[in-house]
Short mmCIF file of C-alpha atoms and ligand atoms in Angstrom, two decimals:
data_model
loop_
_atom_site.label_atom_id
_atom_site.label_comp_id
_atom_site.label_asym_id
_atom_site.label_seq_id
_atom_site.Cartn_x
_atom_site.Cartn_y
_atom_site.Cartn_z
CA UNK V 183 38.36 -85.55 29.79
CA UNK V 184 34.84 -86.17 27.87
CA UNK V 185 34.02 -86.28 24.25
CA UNK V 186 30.47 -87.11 23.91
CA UNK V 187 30.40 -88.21 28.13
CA UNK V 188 32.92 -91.14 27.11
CA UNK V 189 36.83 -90.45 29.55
CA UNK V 190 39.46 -90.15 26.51
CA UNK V 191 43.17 -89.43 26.68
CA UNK V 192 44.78 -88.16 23.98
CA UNK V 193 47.14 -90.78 23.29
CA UNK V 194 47.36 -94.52 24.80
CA UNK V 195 49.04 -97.88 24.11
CA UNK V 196 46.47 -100.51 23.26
CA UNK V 197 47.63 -104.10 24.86
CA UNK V 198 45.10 -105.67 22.27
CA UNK V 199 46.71 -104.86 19.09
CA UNK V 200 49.95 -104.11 20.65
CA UNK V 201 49.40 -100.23 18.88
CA UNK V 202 49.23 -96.85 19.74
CA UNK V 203 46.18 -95.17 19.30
CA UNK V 204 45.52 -91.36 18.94
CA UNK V 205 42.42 -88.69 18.28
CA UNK V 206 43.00 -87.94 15.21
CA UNK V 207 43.27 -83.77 15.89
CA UNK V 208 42.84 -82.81 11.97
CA UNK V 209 39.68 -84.09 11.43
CA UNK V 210 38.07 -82.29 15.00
CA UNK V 211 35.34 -80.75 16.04
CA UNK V 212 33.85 -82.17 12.83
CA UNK V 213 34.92 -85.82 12.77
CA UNK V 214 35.60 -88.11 15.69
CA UNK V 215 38.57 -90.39 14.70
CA UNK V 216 40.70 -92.74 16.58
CA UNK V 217 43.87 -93.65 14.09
CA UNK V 218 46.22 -96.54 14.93
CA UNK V 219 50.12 -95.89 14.54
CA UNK V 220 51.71 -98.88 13.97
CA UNK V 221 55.50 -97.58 12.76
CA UNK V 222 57.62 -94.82 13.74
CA UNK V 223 57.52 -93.31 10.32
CA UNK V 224 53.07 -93.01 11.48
CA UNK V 225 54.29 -91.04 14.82
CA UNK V 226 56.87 -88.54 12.69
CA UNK V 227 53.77 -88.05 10.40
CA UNK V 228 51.55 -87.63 13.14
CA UNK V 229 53.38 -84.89 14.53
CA UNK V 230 54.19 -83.28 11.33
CA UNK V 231 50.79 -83.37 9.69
CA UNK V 232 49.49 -82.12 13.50
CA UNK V 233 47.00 -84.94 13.83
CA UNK V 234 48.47 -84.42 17.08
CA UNK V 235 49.75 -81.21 18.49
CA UNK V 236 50.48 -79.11 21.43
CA UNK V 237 53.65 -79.36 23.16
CA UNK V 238 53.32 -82.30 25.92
CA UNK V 239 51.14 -84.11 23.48
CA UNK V 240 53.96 -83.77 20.67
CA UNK V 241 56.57 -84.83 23.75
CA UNK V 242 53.90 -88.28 24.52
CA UNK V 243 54.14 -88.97 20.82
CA UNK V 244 57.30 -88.62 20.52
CA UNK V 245 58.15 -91.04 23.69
CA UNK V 246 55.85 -93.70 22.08
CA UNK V 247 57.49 -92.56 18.45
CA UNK V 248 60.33 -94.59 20.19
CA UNK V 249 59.05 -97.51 21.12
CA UNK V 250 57.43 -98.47 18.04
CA UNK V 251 61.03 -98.09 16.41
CA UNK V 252 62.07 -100.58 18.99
CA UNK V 253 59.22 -102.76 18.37
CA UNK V 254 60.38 -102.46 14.28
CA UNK V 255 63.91 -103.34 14.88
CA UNK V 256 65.80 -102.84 18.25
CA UNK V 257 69.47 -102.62 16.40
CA UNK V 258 70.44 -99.51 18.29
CA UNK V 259 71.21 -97.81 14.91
CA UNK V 260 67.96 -97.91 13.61
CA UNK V 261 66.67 -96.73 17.02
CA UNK V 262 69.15 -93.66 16.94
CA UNK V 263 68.30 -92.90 13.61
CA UNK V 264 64.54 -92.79 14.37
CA UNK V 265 65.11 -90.56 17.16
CA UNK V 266 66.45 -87.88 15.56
CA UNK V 267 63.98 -88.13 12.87
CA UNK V 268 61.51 -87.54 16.08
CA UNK V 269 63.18 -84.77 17.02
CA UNK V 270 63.40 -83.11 13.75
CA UNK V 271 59.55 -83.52 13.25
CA UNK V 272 58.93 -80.11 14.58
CA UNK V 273 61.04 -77.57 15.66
CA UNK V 274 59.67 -75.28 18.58
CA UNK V 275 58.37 -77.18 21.12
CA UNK V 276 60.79 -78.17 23.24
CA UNK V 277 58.58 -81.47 24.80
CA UNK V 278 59.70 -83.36 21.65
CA UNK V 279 63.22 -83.35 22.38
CA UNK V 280 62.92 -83.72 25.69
CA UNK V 281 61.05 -86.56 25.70
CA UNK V 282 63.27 -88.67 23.09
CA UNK V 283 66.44 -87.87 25.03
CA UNK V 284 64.46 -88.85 28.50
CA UNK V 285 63.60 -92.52 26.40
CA UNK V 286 67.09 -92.58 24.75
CA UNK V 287 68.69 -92.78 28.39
CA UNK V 288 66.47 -94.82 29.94
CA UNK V 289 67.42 -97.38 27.01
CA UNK V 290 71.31 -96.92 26.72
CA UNK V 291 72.80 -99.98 27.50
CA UNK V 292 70.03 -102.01 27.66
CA UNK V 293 70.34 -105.77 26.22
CA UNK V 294 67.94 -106.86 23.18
CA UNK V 295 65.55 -109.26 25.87
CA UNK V 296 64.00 -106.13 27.78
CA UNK V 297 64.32 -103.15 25.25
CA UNK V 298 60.92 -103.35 24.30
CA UNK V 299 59.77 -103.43 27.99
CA UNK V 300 61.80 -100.75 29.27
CA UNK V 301 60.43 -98.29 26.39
CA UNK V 302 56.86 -98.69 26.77
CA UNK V 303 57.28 -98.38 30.29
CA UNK V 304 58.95 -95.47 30.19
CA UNK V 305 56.73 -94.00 27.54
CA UNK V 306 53.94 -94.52 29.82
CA UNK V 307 55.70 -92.89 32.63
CA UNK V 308 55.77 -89.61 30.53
CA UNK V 309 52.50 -89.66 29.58
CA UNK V 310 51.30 -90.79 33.00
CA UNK V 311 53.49 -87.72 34.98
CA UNK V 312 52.58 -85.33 32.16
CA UNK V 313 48.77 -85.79 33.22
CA UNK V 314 49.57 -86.02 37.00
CA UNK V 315 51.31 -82.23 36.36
CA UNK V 316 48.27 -80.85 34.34
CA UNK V 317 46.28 -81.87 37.11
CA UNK V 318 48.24 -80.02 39.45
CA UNK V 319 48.95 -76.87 37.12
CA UNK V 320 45.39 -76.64 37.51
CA UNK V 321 45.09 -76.98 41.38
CA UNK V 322 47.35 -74.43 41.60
CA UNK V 323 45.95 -72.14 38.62
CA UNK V 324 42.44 -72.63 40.33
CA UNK V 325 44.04 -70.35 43.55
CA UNK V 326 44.46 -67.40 41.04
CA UNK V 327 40.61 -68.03 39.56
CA UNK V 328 39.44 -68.34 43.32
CA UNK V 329 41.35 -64.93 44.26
CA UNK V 330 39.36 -63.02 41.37
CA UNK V 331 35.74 -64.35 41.83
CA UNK V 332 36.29 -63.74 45.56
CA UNK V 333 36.31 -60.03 45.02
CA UNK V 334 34.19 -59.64 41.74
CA UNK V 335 31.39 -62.25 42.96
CA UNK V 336 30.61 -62.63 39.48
CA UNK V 337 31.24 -64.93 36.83
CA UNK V 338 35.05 -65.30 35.84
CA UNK V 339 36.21 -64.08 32.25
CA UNK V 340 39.32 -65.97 31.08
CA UNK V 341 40.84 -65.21 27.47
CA UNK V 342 42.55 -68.23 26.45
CA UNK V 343 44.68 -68.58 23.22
CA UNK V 344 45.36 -71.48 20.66
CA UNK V 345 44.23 -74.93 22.62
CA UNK V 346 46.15 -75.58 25.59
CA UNK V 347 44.04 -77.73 26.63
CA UNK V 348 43.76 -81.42 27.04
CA UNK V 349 43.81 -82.06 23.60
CA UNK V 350 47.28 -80.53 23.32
CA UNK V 351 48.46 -82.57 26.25
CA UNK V 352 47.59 -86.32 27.74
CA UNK V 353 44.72 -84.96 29.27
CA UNK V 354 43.40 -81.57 31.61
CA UNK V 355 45.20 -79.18 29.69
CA UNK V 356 48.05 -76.66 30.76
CA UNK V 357 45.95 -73.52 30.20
CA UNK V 358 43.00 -75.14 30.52
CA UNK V 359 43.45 -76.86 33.59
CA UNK V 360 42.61 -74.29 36.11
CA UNK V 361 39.53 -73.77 34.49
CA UNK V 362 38.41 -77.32 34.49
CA UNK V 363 38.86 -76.92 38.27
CA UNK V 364 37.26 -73.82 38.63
CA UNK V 365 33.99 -75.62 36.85
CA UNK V 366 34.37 -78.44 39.11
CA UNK V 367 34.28 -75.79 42.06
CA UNK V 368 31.32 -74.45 40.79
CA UNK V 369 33.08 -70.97 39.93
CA UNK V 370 30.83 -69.40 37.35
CA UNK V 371 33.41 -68.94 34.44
CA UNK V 372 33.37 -67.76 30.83
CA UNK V 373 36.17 -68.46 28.57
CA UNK V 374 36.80 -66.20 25.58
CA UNK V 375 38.34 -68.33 22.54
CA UNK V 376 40.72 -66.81 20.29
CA UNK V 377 39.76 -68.17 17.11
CA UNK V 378 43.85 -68.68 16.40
CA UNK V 379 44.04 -68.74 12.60
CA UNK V 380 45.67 -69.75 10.36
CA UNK V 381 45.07 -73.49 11.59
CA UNK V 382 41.82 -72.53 13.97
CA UNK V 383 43.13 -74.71 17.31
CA UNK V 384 40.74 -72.27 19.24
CA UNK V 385 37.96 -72.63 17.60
CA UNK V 386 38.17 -75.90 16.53
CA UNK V 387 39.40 -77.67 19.59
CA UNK V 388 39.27 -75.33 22.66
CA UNK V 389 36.03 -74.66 21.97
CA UNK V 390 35.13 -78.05 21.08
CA UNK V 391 36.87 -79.75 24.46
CA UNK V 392 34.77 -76.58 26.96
CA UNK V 393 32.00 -77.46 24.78
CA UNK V 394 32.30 -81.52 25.71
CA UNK V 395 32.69 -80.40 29.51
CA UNK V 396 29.95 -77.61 29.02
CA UNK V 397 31.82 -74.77 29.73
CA UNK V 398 30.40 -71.47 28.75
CA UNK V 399 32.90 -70.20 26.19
CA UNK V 400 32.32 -67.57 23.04
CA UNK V 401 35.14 -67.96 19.82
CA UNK V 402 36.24 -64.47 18.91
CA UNK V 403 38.53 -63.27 16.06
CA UNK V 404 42.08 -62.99 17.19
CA UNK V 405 41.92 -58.93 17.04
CA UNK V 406 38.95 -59.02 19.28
CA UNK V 407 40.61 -59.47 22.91
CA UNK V 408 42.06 -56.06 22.74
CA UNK V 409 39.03 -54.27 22.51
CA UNK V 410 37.34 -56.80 25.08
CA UNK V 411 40.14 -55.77 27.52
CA UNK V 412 39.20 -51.87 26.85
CA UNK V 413 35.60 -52.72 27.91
CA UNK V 414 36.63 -54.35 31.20
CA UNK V 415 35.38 -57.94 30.09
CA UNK V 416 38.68 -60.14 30.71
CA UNK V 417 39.38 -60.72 34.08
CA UNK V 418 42.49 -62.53 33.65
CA UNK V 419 44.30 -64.65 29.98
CA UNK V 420 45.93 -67.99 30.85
CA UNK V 421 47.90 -69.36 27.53
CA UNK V 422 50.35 -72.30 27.16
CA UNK V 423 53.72 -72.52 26.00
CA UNK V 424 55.92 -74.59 23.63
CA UNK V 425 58.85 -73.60 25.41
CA UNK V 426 59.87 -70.97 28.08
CA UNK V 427 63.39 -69.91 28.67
CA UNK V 428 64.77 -70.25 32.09
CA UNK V 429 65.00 -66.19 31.87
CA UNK V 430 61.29 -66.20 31.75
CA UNK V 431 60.36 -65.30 28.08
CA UNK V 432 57.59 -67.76 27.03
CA UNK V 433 57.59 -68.87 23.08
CA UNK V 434 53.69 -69.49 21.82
CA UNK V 435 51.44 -70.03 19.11
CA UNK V 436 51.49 -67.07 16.82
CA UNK V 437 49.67 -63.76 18.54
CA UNK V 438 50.08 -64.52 22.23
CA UNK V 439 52.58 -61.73 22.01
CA UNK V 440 50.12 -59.00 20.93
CA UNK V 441 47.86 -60.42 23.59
CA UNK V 442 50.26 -60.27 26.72
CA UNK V 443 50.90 -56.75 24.75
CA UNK V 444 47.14 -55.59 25.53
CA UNK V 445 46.91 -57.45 28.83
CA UNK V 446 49.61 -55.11 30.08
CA UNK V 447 48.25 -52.07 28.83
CA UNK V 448 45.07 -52.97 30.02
CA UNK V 449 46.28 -54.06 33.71
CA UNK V 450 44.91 -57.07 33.32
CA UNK V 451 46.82 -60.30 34.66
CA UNK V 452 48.72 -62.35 31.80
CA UNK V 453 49.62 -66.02 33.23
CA UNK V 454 50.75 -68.65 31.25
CA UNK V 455 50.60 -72.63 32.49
CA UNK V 456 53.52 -74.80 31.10
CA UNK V 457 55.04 -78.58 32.70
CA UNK V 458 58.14 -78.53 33.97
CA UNK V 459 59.15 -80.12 30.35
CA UNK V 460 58.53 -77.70 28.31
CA UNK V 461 60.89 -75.34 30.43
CA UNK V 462 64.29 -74.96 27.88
CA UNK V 463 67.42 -74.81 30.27
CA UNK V 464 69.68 -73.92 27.80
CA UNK V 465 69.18 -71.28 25.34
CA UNK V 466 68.98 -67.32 27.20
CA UNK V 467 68.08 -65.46 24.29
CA UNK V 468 64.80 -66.23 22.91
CA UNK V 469 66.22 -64.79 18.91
CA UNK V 470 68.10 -68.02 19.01
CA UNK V 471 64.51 -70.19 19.47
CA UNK V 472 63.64 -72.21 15.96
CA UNK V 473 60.22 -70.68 15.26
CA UNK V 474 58.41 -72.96 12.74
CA UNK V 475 57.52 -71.39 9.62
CA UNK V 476 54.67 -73.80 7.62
CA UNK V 477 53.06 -74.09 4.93
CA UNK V 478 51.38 -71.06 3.68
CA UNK V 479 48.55 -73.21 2.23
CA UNK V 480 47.66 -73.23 5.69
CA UNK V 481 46.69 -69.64 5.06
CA UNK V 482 45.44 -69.09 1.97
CA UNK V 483 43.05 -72.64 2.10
CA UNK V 484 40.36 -73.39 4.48
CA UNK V 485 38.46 -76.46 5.05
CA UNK V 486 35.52 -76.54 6.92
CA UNK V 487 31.89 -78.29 6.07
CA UNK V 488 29.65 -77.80 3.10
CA UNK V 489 26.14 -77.53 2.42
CA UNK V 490 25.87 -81.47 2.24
CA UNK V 491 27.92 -81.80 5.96
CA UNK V 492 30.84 -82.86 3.61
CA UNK V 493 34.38 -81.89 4.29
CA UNK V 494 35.89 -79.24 2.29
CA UNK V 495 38.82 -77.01 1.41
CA UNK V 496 38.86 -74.00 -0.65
CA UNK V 497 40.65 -71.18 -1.62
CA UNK V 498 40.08 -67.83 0.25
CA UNK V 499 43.03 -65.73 -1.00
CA UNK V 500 43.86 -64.09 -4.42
CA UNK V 501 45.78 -66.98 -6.62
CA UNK V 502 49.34 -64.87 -6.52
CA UNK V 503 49.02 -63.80 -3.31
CA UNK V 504 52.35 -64.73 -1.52
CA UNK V 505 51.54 -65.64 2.29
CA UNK V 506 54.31 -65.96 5.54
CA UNK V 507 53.24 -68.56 7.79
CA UNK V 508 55.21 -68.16 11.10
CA UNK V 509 53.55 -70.56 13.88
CA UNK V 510 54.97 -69.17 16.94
CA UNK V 511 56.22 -65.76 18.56
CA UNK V 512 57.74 -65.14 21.95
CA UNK V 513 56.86 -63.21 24.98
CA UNK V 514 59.20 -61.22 26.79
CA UNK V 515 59.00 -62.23 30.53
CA UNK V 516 58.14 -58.50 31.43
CA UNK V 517 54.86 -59.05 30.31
CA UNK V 518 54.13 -62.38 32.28
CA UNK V 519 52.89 -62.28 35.84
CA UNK V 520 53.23 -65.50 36.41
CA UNK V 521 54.14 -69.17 35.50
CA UNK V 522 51.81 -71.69 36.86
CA UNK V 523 53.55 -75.19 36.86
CA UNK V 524 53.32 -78.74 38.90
CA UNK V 525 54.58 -77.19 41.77
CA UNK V 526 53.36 -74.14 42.32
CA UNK V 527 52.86 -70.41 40.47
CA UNK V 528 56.34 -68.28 40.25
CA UNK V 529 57.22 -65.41 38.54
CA UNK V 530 58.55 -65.33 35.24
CA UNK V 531 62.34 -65.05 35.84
CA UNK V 532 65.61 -66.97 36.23
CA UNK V 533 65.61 -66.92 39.51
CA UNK V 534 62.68 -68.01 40.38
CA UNK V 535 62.50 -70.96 37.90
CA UNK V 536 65.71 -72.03 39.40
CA UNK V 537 64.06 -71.61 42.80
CA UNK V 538 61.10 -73.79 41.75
CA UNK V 539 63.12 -76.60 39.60
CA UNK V 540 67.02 -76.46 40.56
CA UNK V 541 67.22 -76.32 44.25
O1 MRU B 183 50.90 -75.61 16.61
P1 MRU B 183 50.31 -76.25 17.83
O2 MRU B 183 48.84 -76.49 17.73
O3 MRU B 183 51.07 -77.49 18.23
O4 MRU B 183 50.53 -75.16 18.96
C1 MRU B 183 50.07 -75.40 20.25
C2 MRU B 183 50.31 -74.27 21.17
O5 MRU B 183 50.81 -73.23 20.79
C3 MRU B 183 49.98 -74.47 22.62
O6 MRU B 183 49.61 -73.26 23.21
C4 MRU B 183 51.21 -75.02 23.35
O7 MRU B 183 51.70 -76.16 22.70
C5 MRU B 183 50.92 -75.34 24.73
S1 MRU B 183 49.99 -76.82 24.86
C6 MRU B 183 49.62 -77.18 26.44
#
């Protein structure tokens, strides 16, 4: 996708300097950075400090986390080692482990000579199939979009929550994707942006990415869509996932819950768009998900620019105020009408992911 008309990914492996380079996410909408990561300590950091985020981005990271180890030292020890230091980087979304066991098999047994080879290749196969299946989430997601401007023959609204979009993935975005194709379409849409405190990924990068595509879209404080729904001005809320159960029950940044809550009270549809990777084939009860709890600073600071366009963090809570920072809730499938994925939109059970995946 754009930023300032220029085609981006979110991640890449530069043949020049034999690096990986990434947006640095932190510094968005305000600062445009590229950052090199050169060791596989820079990709744990990367994913911890969330200069990049968002499940399938965290996975790509991850995948390339593995082949700079290799590129360090390729004694299998320090390469097993550094792979579960990936995966420990953060818990919930499930991407990151899958993508480190996907690059751990494709190397087991494979001599010193073509290590190297074998990882970035297969680190660039993730990335590459991860942006081939946002595409299609959203050629499939556009069907649903179609379906509703069809009968309303007015311009689309679509609550969206957290980014989802191509920022969080290698590029087109899960949630996000359908709408890029409904703007491509020419469907008129407007996208409502929950803000998504405590970290701002709405505002700060959903908005920003519609913004660089110019898509209409309005930020709104995360208690707003409720009341929006009540006055019949969301049409339909597509969110992302970090990981879905196979029984249907969809873990998300903090509040999707309370919105699939008022979707469903509200009749309107609740879909949410997710890769095949991020679908978690072994745990059935979501209690047993690790839900990340961070910092609270994350809460009680806020950074944003100054007078001077400098950037700035300050204080906004009392000084011994105690704050709970949980980053992601879950869904219950009941409340999901659908799963959009690469190959096609199901319902939000075990039988139909099997169905769709396990045949
Ligand atoms: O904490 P983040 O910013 O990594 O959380 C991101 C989300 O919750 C996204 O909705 C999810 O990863 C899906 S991304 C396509």
């Amino acid at each position: 996708m754009r930023i300032d008309g220029k085609e981006y990914r979110t991640i890449w492996f530069d043949n020049k300097s034999q690096l990986v380079k990434i947006i640095d996410q932190t510094k968005l909408p305000h600062q445009f950075k590229i950052k090199d990561l050169k060791t596989v300590k820079d990709a744990i950091n990367a994913i911890k400090t969330m200069e990049v985020r968002g499940a399938p981005l965290i996975g790509g990271t991850a995948a390339y986390g593995v082949v700079l180890a290799v590129k360090e030292n390729n004694n299998l020890d320090f390469i097993k080692k550094s792979s579960e230091d990936l995966i420990k980087s953060r818990p919930t979304a499930i991407n990151l482990k899958w993508a480190v066991d996907r690059m751990m098999k494709k190397l087991s047994g494979i001599n010193s000579d073509e290590i190297l080879n074998m990882a970035l290749n297969e680190a660039k196969d993730i990335c590459n199939e991860d942006e081939k299946f946002c595409e299609n989430i959203g050629l499939n997601g556009l069907k649903i979009i179609e379906e509703i401007y069809k009968k309303k023959k007015d311009t689309v609204n679509i609550l969206t929550h957290c980014n989802a979009g191509w920022l969080a993935t290698i590029n087109w975005g899960t949630a996000t994707s359908p709408i890029y194709q409904a703007h491509k379409k020419g469907i008129p849409i407007h996208v409502w942006v929950d803000e998504t405190r405590p970290r701002n990924q709405g505002a700060n990068l959903t908005s920003y990415e519609l913004n660089e595509e110019e898509i209409s879209n309005t930020i709104i404080a995360d208690n707003t869509g409720g009341f929006l729904m009540q006055r019949g001005e969301v049409d339909i809320c597509i969110v992302g996932t970090d990981r879905t159960l196979s029984t249907g029950d969809v873990c998300n940044k903090i509040g999707t819950y309370l919105k699939a809550l008022a979707a469903h009270d509200n009749n309107i549809p609740f879909y949410v768009a997710l890769p095949s990777s991020t679908i978690d084939w072994d745990i059935k009860n979501f209690k047993d998900i690790p839900i990340e709890e961070r910092n609270p600073e994350e809460l009680s600071h806020i950074e944003g620019l100054d007078e001077n366009d400098n950037l700035k963090k300050i204080l906004i809570y009392p000084k011994k105020s105690k704050a709970l920072n949980l980053a992601f809730d879950v869904t219950p499938a009941k409340f999901v009408t659908g799963l959009i994925t690469e190959k096609g939109i199901c319902e939000a059970s075990m039988d139909e992911l099997q169905k769709m995946f396990r045949k």
